[in-house]
XYZ file of C-alpha atoms in Angstrom:
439
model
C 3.546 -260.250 13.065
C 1.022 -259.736 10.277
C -2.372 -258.372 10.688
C -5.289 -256.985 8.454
C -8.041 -254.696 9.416
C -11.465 -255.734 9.305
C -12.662 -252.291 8.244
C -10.530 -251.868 4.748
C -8.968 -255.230 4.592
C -5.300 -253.629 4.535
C -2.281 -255.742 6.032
C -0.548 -254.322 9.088
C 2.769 -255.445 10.347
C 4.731 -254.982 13.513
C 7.883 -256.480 14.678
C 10.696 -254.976 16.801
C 14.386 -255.486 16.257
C 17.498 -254.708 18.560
C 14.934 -252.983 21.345
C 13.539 -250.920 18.499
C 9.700 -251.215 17.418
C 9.049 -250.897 13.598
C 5.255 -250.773 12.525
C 2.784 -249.739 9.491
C 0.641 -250.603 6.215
C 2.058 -253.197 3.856
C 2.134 -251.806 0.780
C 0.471 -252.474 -2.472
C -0.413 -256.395 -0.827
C -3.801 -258.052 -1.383
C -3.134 -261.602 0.530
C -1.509 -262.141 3.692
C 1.344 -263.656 2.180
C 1.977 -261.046 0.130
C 1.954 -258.763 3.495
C 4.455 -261.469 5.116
C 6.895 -260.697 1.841
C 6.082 -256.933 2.639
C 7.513 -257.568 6.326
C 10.328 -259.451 5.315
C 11.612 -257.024 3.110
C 11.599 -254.327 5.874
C 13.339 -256.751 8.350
C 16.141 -256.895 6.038
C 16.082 -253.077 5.409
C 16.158 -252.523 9.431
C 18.544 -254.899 9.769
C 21.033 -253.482 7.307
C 20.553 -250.136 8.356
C 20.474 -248.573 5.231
C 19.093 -244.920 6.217
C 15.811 -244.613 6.280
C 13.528 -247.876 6.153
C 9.913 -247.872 4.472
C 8.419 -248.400 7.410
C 9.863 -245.249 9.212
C 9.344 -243.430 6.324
C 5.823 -244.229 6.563
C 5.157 -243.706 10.521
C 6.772 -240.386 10.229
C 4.854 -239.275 7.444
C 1.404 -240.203 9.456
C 3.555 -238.744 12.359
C 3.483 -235.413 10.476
C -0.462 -235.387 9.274
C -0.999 -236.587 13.250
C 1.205 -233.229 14.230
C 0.422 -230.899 11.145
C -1.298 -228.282 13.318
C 1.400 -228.018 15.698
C 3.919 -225.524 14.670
C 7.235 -226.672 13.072
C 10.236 -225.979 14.988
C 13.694 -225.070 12.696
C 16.799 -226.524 14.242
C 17.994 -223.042 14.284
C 15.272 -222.277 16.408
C 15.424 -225.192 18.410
C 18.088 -224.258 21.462
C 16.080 -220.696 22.153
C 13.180 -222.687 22.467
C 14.699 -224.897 24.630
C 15.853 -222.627 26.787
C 12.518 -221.367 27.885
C 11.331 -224.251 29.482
C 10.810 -224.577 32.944
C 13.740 -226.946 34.111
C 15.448 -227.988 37.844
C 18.260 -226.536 37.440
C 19.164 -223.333 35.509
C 22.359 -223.705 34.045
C 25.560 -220.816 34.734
C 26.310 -218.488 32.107
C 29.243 -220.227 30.827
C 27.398 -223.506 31.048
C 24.966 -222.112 29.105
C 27.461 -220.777 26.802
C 29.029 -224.179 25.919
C 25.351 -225.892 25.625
C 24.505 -223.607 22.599
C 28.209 -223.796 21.297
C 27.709 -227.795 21.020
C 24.106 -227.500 19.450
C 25.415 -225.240 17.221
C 28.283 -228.177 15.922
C 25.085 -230.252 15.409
C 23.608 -227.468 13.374
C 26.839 -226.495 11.367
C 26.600 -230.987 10.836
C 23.002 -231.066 9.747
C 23.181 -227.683 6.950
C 26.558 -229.352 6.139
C 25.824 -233.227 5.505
C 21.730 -232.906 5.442
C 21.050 -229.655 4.049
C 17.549 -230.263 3.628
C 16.453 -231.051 7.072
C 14.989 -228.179 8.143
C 12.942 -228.899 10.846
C 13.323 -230.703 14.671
C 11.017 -233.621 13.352
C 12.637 -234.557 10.152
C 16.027 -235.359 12.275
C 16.313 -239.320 12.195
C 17.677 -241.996 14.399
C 20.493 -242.506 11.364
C 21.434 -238.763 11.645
C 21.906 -238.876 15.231
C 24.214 -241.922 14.380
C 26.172 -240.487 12.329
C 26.820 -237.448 14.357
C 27.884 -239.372 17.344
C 30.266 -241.493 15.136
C 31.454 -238.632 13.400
C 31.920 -237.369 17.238
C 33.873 -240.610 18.281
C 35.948 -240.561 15.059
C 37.685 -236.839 13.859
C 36.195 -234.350 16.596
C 33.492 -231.822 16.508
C 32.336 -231.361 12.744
C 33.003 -227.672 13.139
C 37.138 -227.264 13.391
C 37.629 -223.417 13.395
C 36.071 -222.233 16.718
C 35.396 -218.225 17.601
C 34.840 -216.487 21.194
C 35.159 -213.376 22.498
C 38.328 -213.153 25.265
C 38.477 -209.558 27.710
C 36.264 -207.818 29.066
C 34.882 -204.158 28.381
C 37.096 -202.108 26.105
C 39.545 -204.944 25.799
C 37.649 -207.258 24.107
C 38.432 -209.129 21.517
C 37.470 -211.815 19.091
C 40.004 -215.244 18.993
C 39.914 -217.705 16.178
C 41.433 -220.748 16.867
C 41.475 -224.412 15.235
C 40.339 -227.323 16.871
C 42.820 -230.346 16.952
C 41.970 -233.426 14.782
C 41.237 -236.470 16.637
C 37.964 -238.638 18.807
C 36.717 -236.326 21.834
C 37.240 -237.867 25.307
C 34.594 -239.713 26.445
C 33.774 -237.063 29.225
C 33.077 -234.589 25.742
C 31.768 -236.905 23.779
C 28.918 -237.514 26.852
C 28.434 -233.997 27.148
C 28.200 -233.459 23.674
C 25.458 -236.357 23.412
C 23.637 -235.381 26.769
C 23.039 -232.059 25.323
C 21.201 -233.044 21.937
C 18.794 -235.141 24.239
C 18.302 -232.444 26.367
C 17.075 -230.234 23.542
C 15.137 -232.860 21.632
C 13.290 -234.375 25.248
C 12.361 -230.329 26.388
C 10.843 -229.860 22.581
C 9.355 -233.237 22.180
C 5.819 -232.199 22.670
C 5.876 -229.250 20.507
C 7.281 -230.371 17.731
C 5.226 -233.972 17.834
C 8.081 -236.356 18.247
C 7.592 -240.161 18.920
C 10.777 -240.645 19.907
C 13.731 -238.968 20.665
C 16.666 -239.440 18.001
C 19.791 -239.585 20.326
C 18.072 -241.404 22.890
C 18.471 -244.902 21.888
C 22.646 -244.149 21.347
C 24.777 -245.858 24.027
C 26.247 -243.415 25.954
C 30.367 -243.206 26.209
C 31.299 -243.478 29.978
C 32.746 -240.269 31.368
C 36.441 -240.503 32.215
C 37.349 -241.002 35.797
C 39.214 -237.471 37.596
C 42.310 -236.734 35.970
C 43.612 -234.317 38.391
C 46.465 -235.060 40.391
C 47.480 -233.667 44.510
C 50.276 -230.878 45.014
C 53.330 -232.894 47.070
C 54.373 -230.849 50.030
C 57.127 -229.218 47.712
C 54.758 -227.872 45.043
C 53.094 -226.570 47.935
C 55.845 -224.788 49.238
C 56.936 -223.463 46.215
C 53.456 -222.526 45.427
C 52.687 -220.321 48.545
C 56.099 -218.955 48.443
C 55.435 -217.293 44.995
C 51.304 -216.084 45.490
C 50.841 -212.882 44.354
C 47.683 -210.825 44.526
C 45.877 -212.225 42.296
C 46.660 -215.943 43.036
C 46.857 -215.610 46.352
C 42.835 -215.881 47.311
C 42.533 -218.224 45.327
C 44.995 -220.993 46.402
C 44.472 -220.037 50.227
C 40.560 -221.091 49.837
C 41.120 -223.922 47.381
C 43.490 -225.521 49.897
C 41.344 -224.429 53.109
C 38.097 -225.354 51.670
C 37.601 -227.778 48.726
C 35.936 -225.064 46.696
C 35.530 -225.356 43.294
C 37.095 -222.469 40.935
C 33.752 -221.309 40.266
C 32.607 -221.123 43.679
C 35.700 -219.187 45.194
C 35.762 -216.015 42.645
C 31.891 -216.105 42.996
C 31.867 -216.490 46.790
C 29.890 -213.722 48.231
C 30.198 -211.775 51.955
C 26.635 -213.157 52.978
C 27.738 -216.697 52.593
C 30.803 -215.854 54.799
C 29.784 -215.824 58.590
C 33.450 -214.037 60.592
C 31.947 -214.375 63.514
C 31.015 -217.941 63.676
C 34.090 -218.327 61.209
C 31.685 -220.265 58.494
C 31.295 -220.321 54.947
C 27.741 -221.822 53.741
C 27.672 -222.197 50.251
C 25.613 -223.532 47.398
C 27.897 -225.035 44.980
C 27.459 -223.790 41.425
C 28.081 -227.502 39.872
C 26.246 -229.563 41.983
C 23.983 -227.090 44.044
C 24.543 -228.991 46.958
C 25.174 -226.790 50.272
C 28.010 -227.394 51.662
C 29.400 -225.590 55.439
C 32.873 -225.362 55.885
C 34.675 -224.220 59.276
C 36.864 -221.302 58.663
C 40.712 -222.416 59.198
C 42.791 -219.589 61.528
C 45.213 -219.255 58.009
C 41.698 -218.600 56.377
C 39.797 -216.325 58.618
C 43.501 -213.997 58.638
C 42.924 -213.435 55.078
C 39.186 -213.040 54.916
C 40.249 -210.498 58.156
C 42.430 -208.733 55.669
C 40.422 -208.241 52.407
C 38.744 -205.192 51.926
C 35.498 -204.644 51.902
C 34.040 -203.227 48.763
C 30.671 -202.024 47.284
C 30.733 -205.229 45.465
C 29.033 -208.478 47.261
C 31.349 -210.666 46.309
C 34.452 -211.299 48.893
C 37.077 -211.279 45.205
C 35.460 -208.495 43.210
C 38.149 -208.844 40.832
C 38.148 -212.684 40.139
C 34.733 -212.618 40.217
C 34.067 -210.532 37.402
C 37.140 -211.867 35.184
C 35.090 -215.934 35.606
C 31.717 -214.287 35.096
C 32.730 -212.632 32.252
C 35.306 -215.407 30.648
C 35.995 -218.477 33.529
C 38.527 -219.345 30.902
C 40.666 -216.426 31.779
C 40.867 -217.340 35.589
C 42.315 -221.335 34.504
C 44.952 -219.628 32.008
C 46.106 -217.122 34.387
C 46.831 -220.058 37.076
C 48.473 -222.956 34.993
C 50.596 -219.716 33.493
C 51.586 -219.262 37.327
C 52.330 -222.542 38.049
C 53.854 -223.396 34.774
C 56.092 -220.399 36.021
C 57.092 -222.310 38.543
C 58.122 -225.440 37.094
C 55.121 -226.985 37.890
C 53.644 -229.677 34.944
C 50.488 -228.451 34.165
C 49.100 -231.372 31.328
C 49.794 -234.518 30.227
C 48.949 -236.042 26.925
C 47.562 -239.916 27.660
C 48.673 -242.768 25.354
C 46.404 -242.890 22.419
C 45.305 -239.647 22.673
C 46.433 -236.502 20.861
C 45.629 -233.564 23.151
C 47.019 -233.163 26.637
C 45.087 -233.296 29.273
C 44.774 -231.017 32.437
C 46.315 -232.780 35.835
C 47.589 -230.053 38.075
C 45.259 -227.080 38.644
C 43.081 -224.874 40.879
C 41.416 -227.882 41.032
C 44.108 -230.125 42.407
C 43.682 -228.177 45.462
C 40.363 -230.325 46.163
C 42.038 -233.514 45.642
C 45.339 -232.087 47.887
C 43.138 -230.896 50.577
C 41.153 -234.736 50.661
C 44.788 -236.108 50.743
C 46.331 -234.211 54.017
C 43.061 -234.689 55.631
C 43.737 -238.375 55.677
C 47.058 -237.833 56.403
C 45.895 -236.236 59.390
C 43.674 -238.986 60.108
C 40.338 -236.705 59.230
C 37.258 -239.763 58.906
C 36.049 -239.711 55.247
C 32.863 -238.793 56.410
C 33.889 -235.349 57.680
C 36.089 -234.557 54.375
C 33.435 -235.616 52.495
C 30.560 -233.517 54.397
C 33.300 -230.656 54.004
C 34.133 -230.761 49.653
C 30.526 -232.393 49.134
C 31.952 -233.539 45.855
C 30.313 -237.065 45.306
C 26.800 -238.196 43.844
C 23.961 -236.764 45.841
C 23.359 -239.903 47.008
C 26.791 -240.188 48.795
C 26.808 -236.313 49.697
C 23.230 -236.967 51.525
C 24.736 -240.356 53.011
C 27.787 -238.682 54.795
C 26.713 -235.257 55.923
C 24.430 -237.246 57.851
C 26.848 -238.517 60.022
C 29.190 -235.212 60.086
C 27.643 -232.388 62.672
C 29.714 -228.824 62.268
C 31.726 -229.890 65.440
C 32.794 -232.923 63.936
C 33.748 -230.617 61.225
C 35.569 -227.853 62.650
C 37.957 -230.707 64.677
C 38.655 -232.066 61.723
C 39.934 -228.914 60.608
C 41.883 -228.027 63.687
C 44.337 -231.516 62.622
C 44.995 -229.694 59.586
C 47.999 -227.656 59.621
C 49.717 -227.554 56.438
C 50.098 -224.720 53.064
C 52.419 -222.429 55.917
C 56.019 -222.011 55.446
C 56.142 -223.312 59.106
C 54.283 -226.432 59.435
C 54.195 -227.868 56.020
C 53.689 -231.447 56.556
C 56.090 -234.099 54.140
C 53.405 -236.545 51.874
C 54.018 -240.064 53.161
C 55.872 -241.966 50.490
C 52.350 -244.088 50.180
C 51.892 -243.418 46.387
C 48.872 -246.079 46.565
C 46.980 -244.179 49.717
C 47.552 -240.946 47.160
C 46.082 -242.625 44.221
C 42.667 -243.740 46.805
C 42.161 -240.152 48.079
C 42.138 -238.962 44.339
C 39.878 -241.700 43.362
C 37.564 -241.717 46.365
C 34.717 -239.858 44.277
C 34.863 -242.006 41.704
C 33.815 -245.039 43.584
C 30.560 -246.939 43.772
C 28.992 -246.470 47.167
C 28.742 -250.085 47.666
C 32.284 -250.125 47.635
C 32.995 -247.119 49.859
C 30.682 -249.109 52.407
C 33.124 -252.128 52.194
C 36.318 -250.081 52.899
C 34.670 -248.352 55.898
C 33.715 -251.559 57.570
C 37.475 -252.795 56.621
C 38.923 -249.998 57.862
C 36.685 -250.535 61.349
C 37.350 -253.540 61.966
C 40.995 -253.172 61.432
C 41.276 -250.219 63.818
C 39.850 -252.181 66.696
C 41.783 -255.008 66.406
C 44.713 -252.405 67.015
């Protein structure tokens, strides 16, 4: 669309292609079809995608006279910055840790491919393209990767190379997610329109990988705990909990008496309450009581310090055992985690429905879908509901270690069961309703 101000008689045109609006002075044109030439030529420019077309090249620069008292803001100033502002949720150490190691990648990209791009503003929607292709394509740009493994005396620095070959999609979103965050929290200082990444379709995160322990890994498993794995296994398989939240746990969120844990959930923040098993509340009985607040002093300062350190020292246990810690899917080239602390979450899901525990109460007990599901079930699960759910459970002793039903499609639902749209939970609940009345 072609239009010319009254005021100096210039030609203005404005169309938008593929959702995006492009906009500004024709140039150098004196009659309108000279401006409709002007617009044509830009069209074809958008449409090729060529870099940078005339007509952003001219919004930005009015962009930047609009903006020229606001301060610039470097790129490598750009994640501090970010970092102050008020948000939600603040974001765990290590969480925070691997948010500034991705924004760096996108730094070590920009110096590397667009050295002179200094500043937050002058990053493009063709730069963010390119980054999330090269993303999709080889990797991270950066391959050699540095952190610091031990803690006091003992640390020390590893270098290691990163493997060739696309991210997962799960990566690739969180790699993405992050570079909006920055550029959304800075918008307003820095003058942006629009925010480069935000326009990029986003690459669906990959559904669970981890698989259940069968009753003989679990055997095997609690046969072999030592003092360091011990803790850990007996609350993932009592409770649900999250690595994180079990070497964290701390003696105020642990209630003897009324043999309750209430905890806030370092992923999701959602509170969860969780009735305190009799092969639980032994162990808890048994710990001893430091200065420290946290029930694992130990495990807790080994994940605060490097949470890598806790996963290594468990797959290296159950690796020990015989136990297949990764797989490597077909068209991928790196393996992939499937049995883990974490496995204990989907195990503990899996004997609850073997024990004929209502989805509701496992659900109000792991809290580990969307909010929206979380706040849907815990309405309908009380703490009594809870705690006789967990008095069906009897399994992880060398005594009463139940044998998996040889169901391998009721295993593969209890592992999904997160995954799954809420409509469709709804559906199998009325299913499975109306199926056990007709019993």
């Amino acid at each position: 669309m072609i239009r010319q101000f009254k005021t100096n008689g210039s030609f203005y045109f404005q169309f938008i292609l593929d959702g995006k609006r492009y906009n500004g002075v024709c140039k150098n044109c004196t009659t309108k079809k000279d401006a409709e030439a002007y617009e044509r030529k830009i069209k074809r420019e958008a449409a090729r995608g060529d870099g940078q077309t005339e007509a952003e090249q001219y919004h930005r620069n009015e962009l930047k006279k609009i903006v020229r008292s606001k301060k610039n803001i470097l790129l490598n100033d750009a994640f501090d910055l970010a970092e102050q502002k008020p948000r939600s949720r603040v974001p765990s150490k290590g969480h925070a840790s691997t948010k500034r190691a991705i924004w760096g990648d996108f730094l070590a990209f920009m110096r590397g491919e667009h050295p002179d791009v200094e500043n937050l503003i002058d990053v493009t929607d063709t730069h963010a393209q390119e980054y999330i292709a090269l993303l999709q394509k080889s990797g991270r740009y950066e391959k050699t990767v540095s952190y610091s493994r031990g803690t006091g005396e003992n640390v020390r620095t590893v270098t290691m190379q990163k493997s060739e070959g696309a991210l997962s999609a799960r990566t690739l979103h969180l790699y993405q997610m992050v570079c909006t965050e920055v550029f959304n929290l800075l918008a307003k200082d820095a003058g942006l329109q629009a925010n480069p990444f935000e326009g990029i379709h986003r690459a669906k995160p990959d559904a669970e990988s981890r698989e259940a322990f069968s009753s003989e890994e679990l055997k095997l498993i609690y046969d072999n705990l030592d003092d360091f794995t011990r803790p850990l296994f007996m609350m993932a398989v009592w409770t649900g909990l999250r690595e994180g939240d079990i070497c964290t746990l701390k003696w105020n969120e642990v209630d003897l008496e009324q043999r309750l844990i209430t905890r806030k959930t370092r992923k999701t923040r959602t509170t969860v309450q969780i009735p305190i098993s009799n092969q639980l509340y032994t162990m808890l009985m048994a710990t001893e009581r430091t200065e420290s607040e946290y029930v694992f002093p130990k495990h807790a300062e080994m994940y605060l310090a490097n949470s890598d350190g806790v996963s290594y020292r468990v797959k290296k246990f159950l690796e020990g055992l015989g136990i297949q810690t990764t797989r490597t899917p077909e068209g991928r080239t790196r393996a992939i985690s499937v049995k883990d602390l974490h496995s204990c979450r989907h195990t503990f899901c899996y004997y609850a429905g073997l024990a004929g525990i209502p989805l509701a109460i496992v659900q109000a007990i792991v809290g580990h879908m969307s909010p929206e599901m979380t706040k849907h079930y815990q309405a309908h699960a009380t703490l009594e509901d809870k705690r006789r759910g967990m008095e069906r459970l009897s399994f992880f002793t060398p005594e009463s270690l139940p044998a998996a039903v040889d169901e391998p499609e009721r295993t593969e639902l209890y592992v999904l069961i997160d995954t799954l749209p809420i409509e469709l939970v709804r559906k199998m609940l009325e299913l499975g309703r109306k199926g056990g009345r007709k019993k």
